[in-house]
Coordinates of C-alpha atoms and ligand atoms in Angstrom, one line a residue:
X1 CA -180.8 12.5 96.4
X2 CA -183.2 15.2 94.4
X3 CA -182.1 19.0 94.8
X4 CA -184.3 21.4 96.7
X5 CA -186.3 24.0 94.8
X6 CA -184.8 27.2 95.1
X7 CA -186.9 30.1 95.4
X8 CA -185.2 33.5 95.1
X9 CA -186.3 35.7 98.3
X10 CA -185.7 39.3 96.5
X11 CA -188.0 37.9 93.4
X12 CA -190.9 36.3 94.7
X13 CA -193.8 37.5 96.5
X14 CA -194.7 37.2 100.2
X15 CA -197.9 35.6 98.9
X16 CA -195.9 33.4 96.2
X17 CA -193.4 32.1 99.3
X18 CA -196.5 30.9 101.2
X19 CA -198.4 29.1 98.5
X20 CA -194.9 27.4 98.1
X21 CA -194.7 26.6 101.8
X22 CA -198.1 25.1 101.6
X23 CA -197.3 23.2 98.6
X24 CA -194.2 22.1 99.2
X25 CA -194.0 21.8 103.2
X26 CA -190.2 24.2 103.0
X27 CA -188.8 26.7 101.1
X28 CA -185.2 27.2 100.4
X29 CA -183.6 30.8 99.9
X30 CA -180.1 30.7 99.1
X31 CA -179.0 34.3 99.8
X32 CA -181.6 35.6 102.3
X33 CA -179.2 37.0 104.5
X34 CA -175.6 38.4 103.7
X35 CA -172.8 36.1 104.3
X36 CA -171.2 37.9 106.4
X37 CA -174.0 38.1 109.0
X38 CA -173.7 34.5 109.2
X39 CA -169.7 34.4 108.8
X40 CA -169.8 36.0 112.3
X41 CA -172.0 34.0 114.0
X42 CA -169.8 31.2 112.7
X43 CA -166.9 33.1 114.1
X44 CA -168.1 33.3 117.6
X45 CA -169.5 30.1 117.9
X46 CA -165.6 29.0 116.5
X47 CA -164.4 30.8 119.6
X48 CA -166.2 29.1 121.9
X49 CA -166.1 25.6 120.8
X50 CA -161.9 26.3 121.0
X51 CA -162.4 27.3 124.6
X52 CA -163.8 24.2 125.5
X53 CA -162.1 22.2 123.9
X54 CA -163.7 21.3 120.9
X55 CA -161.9 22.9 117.8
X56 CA -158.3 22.4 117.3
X57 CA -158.2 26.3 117.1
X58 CA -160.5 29.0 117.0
X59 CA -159.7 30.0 113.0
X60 CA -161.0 26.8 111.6
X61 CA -163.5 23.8 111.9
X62 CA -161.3 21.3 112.5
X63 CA -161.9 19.2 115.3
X64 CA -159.4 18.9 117.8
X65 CA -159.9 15.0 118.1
X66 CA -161.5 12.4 116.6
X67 CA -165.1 11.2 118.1
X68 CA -166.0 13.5 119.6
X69 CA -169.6 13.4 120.7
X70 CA -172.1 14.5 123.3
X71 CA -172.0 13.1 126.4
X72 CA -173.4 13.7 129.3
X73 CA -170.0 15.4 130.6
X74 CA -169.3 17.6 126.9
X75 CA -173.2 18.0 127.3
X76 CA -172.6 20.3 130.5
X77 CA -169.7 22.0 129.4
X78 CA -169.9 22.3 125.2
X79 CA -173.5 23.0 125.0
X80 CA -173.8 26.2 127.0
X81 CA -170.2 27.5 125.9
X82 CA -172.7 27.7 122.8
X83 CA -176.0 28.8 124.1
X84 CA -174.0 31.7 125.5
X85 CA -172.7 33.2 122.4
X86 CA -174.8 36.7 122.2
X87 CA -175.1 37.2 118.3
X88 CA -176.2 32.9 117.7
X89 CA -179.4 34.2 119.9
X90 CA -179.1 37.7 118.2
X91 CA -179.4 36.3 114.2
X92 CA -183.2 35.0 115.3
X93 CA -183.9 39.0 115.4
X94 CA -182.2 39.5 111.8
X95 CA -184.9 42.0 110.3
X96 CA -185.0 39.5 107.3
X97 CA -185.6 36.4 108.7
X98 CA -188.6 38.5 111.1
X99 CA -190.3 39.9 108.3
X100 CA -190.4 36.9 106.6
X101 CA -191.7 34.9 109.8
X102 CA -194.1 37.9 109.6
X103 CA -195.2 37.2 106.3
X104 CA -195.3 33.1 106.0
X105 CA -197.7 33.7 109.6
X106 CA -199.3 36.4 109.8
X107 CA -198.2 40.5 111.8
X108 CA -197.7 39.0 115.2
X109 CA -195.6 36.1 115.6
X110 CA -192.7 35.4 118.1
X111 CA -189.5 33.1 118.0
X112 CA -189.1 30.7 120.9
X113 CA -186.8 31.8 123.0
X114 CA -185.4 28.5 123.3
X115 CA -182.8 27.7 120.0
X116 CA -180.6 25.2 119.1
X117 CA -177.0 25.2 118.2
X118 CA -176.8 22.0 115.9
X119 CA -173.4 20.9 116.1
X120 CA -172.7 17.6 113.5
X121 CA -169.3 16.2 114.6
X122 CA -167.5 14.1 112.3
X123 CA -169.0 10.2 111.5
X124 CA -166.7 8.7 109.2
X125 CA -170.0 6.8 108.0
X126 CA -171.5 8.2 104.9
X127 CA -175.2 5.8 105.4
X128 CA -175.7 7.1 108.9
X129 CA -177.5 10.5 109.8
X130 CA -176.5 13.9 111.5
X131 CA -179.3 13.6 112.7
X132 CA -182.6 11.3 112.2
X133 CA -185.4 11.9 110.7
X134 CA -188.1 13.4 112.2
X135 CA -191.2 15.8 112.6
X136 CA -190.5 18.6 114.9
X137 CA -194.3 18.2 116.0
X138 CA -193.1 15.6 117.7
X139 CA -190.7 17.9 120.5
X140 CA -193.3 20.7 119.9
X141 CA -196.7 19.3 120.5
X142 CA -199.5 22.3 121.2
X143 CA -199.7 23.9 117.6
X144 CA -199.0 23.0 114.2
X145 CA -198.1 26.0 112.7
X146 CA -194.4 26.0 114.3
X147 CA -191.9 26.9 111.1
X148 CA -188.3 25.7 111.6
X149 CA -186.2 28.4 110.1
X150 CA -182.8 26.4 109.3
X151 CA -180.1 28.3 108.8
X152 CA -176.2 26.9 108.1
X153 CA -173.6 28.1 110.0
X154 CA -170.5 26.6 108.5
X155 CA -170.9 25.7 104.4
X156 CA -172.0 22.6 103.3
X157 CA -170.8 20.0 101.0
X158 CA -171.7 16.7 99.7
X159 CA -169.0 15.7 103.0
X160 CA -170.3 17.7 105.2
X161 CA -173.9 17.6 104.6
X162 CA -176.7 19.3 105.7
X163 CA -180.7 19.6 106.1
X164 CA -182.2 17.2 104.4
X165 CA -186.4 17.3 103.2
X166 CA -189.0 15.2 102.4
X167 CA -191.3 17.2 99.9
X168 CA -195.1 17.2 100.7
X169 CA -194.2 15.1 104.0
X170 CA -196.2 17.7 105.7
X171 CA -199.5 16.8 103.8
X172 CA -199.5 13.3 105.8
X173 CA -199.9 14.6 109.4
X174 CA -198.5 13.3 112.3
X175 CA -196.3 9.7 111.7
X176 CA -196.2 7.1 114.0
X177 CA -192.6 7.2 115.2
X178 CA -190.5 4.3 115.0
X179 CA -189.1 2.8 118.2
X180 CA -186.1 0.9 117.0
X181 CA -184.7 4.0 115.6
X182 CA -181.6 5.2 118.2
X183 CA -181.9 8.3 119.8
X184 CA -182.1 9.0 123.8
X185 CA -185.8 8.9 123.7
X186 CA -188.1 8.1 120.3
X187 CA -188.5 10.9 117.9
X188 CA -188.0 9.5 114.7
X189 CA -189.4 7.5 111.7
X190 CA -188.5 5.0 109.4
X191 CA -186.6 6.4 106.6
X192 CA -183.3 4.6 105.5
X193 CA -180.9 7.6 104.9
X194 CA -180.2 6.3 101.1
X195 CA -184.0 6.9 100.6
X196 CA -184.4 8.6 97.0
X197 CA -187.0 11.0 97.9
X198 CA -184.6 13.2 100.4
X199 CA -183.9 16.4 99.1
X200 CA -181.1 18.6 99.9
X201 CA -178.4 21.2 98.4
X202 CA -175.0 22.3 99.2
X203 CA -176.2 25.2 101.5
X204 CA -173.7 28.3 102.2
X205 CA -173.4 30.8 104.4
X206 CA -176.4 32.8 103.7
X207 CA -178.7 30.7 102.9
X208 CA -181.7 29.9 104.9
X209 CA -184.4 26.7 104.8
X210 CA -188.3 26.9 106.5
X211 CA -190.3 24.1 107.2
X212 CA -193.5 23.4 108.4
X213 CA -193.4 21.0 111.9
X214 CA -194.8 18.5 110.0
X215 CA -192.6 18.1 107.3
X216 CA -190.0 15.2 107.6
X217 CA -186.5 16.4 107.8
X218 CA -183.2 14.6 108.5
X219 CA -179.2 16.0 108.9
X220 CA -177.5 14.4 106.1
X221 CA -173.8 12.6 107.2
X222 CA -170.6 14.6 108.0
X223 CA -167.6 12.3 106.6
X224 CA -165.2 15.3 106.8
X225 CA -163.0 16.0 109.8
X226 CA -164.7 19.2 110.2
X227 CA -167.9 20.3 112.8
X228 CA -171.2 21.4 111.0
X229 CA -172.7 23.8 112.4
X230 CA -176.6 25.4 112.3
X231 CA -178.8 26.9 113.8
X232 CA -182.7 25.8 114.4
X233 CA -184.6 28.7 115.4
X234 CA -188.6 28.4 115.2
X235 CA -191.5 30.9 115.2
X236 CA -194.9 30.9 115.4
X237 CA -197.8 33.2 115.8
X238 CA -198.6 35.2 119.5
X239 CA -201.5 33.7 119.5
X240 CA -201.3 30.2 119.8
X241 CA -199.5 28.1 122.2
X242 CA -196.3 26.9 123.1
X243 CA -195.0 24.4 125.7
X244 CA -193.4 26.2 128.7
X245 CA -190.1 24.8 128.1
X246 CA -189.5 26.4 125.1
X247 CA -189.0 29.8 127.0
X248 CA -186.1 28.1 128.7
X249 CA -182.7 27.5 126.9
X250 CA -182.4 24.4 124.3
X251 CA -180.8 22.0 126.7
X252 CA -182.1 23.2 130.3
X253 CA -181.9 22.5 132.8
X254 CA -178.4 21.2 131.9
X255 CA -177.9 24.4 130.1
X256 CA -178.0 27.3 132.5
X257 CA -181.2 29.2 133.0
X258 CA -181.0 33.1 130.9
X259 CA -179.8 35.0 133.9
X260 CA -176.7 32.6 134.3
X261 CA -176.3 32.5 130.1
X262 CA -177.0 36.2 129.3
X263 CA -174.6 37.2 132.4
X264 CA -172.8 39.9 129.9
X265 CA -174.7 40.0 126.9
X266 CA -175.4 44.0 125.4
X267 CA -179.6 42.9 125.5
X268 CA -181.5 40.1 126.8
X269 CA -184.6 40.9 124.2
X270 CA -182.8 37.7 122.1
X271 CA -184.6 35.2 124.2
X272 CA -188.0 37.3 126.0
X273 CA -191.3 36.1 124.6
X274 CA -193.9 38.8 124.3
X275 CA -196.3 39.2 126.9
X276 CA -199.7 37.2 126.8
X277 CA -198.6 33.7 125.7
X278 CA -200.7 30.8 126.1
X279 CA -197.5 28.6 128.1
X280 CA -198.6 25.1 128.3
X281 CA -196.7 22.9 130.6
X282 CA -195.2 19.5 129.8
X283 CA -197.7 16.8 129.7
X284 CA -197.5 14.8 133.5
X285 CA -197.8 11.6 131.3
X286 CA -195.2 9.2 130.3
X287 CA -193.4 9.7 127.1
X288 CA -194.5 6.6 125.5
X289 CA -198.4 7.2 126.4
X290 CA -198.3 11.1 125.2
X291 CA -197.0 9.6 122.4
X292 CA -200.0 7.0 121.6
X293 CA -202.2 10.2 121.8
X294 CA -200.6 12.7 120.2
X295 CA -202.5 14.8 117.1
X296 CA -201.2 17.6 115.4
X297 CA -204.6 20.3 115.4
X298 CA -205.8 21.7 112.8
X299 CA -203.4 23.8 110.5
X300 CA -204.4 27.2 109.5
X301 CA -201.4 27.6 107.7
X302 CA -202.3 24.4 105.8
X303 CA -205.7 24.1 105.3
X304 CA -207.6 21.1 105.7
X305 CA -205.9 17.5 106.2
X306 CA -205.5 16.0 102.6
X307 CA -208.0 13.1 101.7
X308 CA -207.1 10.2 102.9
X309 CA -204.6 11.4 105.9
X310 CA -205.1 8.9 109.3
X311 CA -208.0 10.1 111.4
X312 CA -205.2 9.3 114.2
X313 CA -202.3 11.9 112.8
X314 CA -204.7 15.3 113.1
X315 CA -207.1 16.5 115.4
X316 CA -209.7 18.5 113.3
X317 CA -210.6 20.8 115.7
X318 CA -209.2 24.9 115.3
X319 CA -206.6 25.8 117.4
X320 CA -207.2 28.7 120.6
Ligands
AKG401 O1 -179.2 20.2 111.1 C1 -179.6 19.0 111.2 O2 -178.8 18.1 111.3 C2 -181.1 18.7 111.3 C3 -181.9 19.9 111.7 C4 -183.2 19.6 112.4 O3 -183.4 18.4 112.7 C5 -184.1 20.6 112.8 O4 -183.9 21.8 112.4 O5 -185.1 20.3 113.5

């Protein structure tokens, strides 16, 4: 496993940041937000996995039993015990991680309202994956220029890992996606999990990692006996578009629509989208045909598709 290159957010220009984006396909910031903005996330999100059973109490990260995993049962109950917690939507607001949105995408750019709580539960298996690897174009599929901002929520170590990165994944385009790979529906590619080129670090609370949607990430194993938790929160500019879904919670409609999750909250601005976006609803295709003509379009952020990319993985035209 290489080590991510670590840019320091305080030194480095907002021009410097995006020529490393574009280089690179991610940029890793240890220290971009104070620890303690992400210590109480952490905190609250604690709480609410002990209320449901998750945690063995609401101080620590201990499960409170082996195996646990999502089902369709701890799907209905865990998973909005999480989307509820106020300050999880609240961090995507942190003036730090908008200005630098701002910056890598130009003034006018919006987080999707919809964000996912990434909880990796204990495997016991250091070869498999928190999670596969993937392209988030794949879930996202109207505009390129979608940036992942990944952001820990518990430390990690090499037992509790976390994000993993190809670097310069996002030069090939879109990759055909690998149907033998598990996973409720195919997402995700070919890429054994011992692969040399990942990249990763031991994150901590704090730090923050943005990708591109075409650069191929994975969740590294958690052999400890302790949740992982993070936060996937993803931005793009106001004027390109988004599928409609993503202004709905991550999980609906199994997790409750905002009215039902905000019931209590001191704002609701955490999850509005500004007025005037382009929502595009869900393809009335099946899955496995969207998927034979799927294209990323063309990246602004990127550039033109590198010499040699398949004429199948980007469509050349501009985006709206
Ligand atoms: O945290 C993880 O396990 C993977 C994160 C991920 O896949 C994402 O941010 O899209």
């Amino acid at each position: 496993m290489r080590p991510l290159h670590a840019t320091d957010p305080a030194r480095t220009t907002p021009e410097t940041l995006r020529t490393l984006l574009v280089r690179d396909g991610y940029l890793y910031l240890p220290g971009l937000l104070d620890p303690d903005d992400a210590l109480s996330v952490e905190r609250d999100l604690r709480a609410a996995l002990h209320s449901v059973g998750w945690l063995a109490g609401p101080e620590r990260l201990t499960v409170a039993r082996p195996g646990l995993r999502f089902s369709a049962d701890s799907f209905a109950t865990v998973y909005p015990a999480v989307q509820r917690v106020e300050s999880f939507h609240a961090l995507a607001h942190h003036p730090r991680v908008r200005a630098l949105a701002g910056s890598l995408l130009g003034e006018d750019v919006f987080c999707h309202p919809a964000k996912v709580v990434r909880l990796a539960a204990p495997t016991g298996d250091a070869l498999t994956y928190a999670t596969l690897a993937h392209q988030d174009f794949v879930v996202q599929h109207v505009a390129a220029d979608v940036l992942t901002f990944w952001i820990p929520l518990t430390d990690c170590s090499p037992e509790r890992q976390g994000l993993r990165i190809l670097p310069g994944s996002h030069r090939e385009g879109f990759l055909p996606i690998d149907p033998g790979q598990n996973g409720a529906r195919p997402l995700y590619l070919d890429v054994p999990a011992d692969d040399a080129r990942w990249a990763t670090a031991d994150y901590r609370l704090g730090d923050v990692v943005v990708f591109h949607s075409l650069t191929v990430h994975s969740g590294g194993a958690n052999t400890s006996s302790e949740l992982r938790i993070s936060a996937d929160l993803r931005y793009q500019r106001t004027d390109e578009p988004m599928l409609a879904e993503f202004a709905h919670p991550h999980g609906w409609p199994s997790t409750p629509d905002w009215p039902a999750l905000t019931s209590g909250w001191s704002s609701t601005r955490w999850c509005e989208l500004p007025d005037g976006i382009d929502l595009v609803p869900s393809p009335g295709v099946p899955y496995d045909d969207l998927l034979t003509t799927l294209r990323a379009p063309y990246s602004r952020l990127l550039g033109p598709p590198r010499a040699g990319t398949p004429a199948h993985a980007v469509r050349k035209d501009k985006t709206p």
